[in-house]
GROMACS .gro file of C-alpha atoms in nm:
model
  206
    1UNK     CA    1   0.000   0.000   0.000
    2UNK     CA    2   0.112   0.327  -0.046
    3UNK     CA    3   0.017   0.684  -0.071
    4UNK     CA    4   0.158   1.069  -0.186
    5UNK     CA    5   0.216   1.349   0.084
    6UNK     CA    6   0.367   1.701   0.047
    7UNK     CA    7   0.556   1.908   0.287
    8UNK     CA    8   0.716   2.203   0.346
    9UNK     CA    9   1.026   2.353   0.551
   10UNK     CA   10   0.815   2.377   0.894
   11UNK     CA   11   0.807   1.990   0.892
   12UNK     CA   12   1.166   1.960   0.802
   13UNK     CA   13   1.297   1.835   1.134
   14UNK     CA   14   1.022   1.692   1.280
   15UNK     CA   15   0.903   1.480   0.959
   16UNK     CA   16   1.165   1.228   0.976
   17UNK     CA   17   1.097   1.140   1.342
   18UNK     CA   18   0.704   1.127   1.264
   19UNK     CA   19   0.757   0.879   0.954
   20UNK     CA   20   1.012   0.633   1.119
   21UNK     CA   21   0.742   0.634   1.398
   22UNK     CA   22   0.475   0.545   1.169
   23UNK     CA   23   0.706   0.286   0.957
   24UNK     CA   24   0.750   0.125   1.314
   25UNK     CA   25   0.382   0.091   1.374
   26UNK     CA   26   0.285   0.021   0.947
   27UNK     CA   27   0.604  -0.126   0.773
   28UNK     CA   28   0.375  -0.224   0.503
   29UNK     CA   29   0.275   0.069   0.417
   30UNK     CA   30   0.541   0.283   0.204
   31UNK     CA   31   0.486   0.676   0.189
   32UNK     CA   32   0.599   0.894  -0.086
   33UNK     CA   33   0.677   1.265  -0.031
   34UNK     CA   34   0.678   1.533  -0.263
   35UNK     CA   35   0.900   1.844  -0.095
   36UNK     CA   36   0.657   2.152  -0.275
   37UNK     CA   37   0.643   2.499  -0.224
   38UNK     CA   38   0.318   2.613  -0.025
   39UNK     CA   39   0.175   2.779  -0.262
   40UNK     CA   40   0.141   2.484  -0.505
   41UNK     CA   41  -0.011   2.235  -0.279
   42UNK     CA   42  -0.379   2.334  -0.393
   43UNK     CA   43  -0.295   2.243  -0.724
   44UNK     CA   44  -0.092   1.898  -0.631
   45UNK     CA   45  -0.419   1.837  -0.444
   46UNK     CA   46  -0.706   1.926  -0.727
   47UNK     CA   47  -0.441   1.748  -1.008
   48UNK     CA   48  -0.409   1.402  -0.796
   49UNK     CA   49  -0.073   1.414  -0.753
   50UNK     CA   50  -0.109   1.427  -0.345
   51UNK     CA   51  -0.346   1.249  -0.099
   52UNK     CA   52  -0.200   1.471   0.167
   53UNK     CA   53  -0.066   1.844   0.209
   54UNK     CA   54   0.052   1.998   0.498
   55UNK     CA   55   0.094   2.328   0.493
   56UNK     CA   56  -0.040   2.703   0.546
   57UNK     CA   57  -0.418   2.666   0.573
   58UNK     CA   58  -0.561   2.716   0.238
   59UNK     CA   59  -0.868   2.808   0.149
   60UNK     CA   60  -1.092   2.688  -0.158
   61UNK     CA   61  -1.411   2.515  -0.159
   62UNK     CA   62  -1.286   2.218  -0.308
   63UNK     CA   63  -1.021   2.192  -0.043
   64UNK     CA   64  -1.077   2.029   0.313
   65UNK     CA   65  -0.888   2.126   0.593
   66UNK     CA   66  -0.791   2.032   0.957
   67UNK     CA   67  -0.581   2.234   1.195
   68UNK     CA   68  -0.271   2.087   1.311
   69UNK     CA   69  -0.114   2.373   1.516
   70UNK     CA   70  -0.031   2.766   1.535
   71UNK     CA   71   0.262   2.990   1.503
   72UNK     CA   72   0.358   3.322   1.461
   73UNK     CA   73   0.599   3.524   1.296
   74UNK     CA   74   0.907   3.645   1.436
   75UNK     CA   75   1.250   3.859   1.359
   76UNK     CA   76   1.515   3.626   1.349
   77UNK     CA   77   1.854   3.783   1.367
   78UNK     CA   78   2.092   4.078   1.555
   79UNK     CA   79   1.885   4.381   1.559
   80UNK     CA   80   2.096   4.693   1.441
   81UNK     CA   81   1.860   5.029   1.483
   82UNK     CA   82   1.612   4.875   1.754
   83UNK     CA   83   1.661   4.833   2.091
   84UNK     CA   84   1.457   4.632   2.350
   85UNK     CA   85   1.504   4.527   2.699
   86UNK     CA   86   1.240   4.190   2.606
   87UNK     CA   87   1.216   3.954   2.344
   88UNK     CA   88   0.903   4.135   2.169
   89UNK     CA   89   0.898   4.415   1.912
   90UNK     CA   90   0.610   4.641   1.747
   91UNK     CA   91   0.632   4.626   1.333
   92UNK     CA   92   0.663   5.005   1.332
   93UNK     CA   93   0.988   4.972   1.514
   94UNK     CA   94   1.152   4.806   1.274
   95UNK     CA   95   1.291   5.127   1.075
   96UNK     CA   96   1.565   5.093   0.836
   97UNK     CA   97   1.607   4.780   0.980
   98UNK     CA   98   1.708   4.524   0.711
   99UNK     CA   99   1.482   4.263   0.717
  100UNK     CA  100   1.499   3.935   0.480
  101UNK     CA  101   1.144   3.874   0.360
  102UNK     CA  102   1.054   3.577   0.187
  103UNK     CA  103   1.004   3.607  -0.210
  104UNK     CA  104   0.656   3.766  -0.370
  105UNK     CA  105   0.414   3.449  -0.389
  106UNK     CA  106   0.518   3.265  -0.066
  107UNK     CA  107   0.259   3.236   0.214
  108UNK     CA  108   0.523   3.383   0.468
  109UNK     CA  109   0.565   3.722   0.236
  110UNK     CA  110   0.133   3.721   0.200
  111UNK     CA  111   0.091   3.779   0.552
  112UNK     CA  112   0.454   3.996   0.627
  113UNK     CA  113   0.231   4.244   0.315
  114UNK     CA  114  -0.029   4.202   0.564
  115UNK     CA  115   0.093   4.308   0.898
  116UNK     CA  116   0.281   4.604   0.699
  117UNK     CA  117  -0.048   4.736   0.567
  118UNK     CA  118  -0.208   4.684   0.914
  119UNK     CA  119   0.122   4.861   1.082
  120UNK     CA  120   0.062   5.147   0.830
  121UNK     CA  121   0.458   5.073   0.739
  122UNK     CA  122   0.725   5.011   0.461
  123UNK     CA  123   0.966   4.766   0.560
  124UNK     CA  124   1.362   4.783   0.442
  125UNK     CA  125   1.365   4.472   0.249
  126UNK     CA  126   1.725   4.443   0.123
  127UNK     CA  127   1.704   4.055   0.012
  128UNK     CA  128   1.389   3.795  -0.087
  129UNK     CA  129   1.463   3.434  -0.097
  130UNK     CA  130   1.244   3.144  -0.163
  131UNK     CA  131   1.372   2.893   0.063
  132UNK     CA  132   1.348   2.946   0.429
  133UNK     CA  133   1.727   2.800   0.519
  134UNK     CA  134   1.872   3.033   0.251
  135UNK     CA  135   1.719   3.329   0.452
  136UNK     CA  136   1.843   3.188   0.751
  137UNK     CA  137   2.192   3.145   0.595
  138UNK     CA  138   2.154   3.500   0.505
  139UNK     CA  139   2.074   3.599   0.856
  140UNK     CA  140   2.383   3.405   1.003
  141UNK     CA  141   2.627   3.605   0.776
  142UNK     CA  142   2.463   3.957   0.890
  143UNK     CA  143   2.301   4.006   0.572
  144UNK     CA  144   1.978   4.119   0.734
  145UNK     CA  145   1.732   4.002   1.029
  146UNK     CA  146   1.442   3.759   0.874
  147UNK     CA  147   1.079   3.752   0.953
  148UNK     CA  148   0.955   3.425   0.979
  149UNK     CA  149   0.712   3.159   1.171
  150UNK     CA  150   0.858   3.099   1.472
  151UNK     CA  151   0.791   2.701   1.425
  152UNK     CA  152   1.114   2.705   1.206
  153UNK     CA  153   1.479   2.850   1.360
  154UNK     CA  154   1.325   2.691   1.699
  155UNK     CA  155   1.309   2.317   1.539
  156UNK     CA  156   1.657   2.418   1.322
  157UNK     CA  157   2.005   2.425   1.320
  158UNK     CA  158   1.974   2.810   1.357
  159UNK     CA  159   1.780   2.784   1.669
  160UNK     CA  160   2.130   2.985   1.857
  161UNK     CA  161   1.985   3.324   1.675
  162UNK     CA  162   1.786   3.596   1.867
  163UNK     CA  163   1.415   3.581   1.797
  164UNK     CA  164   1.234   3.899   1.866
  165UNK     CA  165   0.829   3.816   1.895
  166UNK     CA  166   0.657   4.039   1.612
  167UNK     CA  167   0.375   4.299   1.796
  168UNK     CA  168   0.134   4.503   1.683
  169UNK     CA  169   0.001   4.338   1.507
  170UNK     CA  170   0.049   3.991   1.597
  171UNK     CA  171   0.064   3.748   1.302
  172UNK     CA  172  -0.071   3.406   1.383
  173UNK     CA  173  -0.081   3.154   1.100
  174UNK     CA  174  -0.254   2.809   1.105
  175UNK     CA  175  -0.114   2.488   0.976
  176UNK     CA  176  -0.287   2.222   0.877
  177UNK     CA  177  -0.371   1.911   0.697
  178UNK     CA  178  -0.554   1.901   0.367
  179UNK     CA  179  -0.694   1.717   0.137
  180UNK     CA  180  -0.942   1.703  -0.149
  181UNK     CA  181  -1.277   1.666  -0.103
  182UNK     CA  182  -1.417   1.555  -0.415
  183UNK     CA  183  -1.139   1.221  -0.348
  184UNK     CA  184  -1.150   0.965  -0.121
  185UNK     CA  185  -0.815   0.896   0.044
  186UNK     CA  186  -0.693   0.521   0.011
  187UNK     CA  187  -0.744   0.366   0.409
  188UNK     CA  188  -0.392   0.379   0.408
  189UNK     CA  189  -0.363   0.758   0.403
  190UNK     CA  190  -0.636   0.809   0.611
  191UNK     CA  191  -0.416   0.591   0.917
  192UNK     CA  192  -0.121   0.793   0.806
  193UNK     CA  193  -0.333   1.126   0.830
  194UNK     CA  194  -0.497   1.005   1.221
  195UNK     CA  195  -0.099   0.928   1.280
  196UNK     CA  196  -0.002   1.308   1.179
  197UNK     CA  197  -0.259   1.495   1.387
  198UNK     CA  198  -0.189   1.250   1.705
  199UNK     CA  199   0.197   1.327   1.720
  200UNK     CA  200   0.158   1.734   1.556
  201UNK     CA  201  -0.095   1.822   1.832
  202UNK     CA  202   0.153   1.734   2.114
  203UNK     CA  203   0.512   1.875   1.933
  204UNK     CA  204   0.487   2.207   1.850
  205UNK     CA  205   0.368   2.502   2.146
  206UNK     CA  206   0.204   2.823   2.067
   0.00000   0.00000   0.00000
């Protein structure tokens, strides 16, 4: 038996110790995974190429989904023209800051557009990647100070870097499971799928 999922960089360290897991428990059952930008999972879904997507919450009425967990989005990086005693910081205080957003397209630089135009600001974007470990690469060699979810430099290899909690307004985005509704998924997936939201709801805090 076997079935198609997709993920994305938030699952990067996490999805290995969630598949062995389920290979443990179902070793006849071999998964397939498609690595896929965010923003192409509805189509994977509605062209059958995927049983499974995990991902930014999409929307569509074609498209079922169920909430795995929360985050937010964060500065990730050395601050150079703020200063703060805590670990928060209000979007209008970024400045001239330069920040390292995600590339035009991306989920992550949909809702950093968002909380600019809520924050009534321009932000100083000086570079715009489309994978999230380039930006963090970027950060590392003081290129810039990255907004991103928070559930990805504290699962990484990057996890040493400041994080500054993003205020005013606060940017909360939901990840979840999807799938199509219009298909059935094989019993296979839908074991895999109970197997995700078992292990996701207990990993990752607000």
């Amino acid at each position: 038996m076997s079935y198609r999922t997709t993920t994305r960089s938030i699952f990067r360290d996490s999805w290995p110790d969630i598949v062995a897991s389920f290979k443990e428990i179902y070793p006849e059952i071999l998964v397939n995974i498609i690595d896929a930008p965010g923003e192409e999972l509805s189509e994977l879904l509605r062209a059958g190429r995927i049983e499974i997507a995990l991902s930014h919450s999409a929307s569509g009425q074609d498209i079922e989904s169920v909430s795995l967990f929360h985050d937010r989005l964060v500065l990730v990086g050395n601050i150079n023209s703020a200063t703060t005693s805590n670990r928060s910081l209000a979007w209008a205080d970024l400045g001239d800051e330069p920040i390292i957003a995600m590339v035009n397209g991306t989920t992550i630089r949909a809702l950093i557009d968002a909380a600019c135009a809520q924050a009534g600001i321009q932000l100083n974007i000086v570079l715009t990647p489309r994978l999230i470990p380039t930006a963090l690469a970027f950060v590392r060699c003081g290129l810039g100070c990255a907004i991103l979810p928070n559930s990805v430099p504290s699962g990484s290899e990057f996890s040493d870097l400041p994080q500054y909690e993003l205020v005013n307004p606060n940017i909360r985005r939901e990840i979840a499971m999807m799938r199509l509704k219009s298909s059935a998924r094989a019993p296979a997936a839908e074991v895999f799928a109970k197997h995700l939201s078992d292990r996701y709801c207990q990993r990752i805090p607000e």
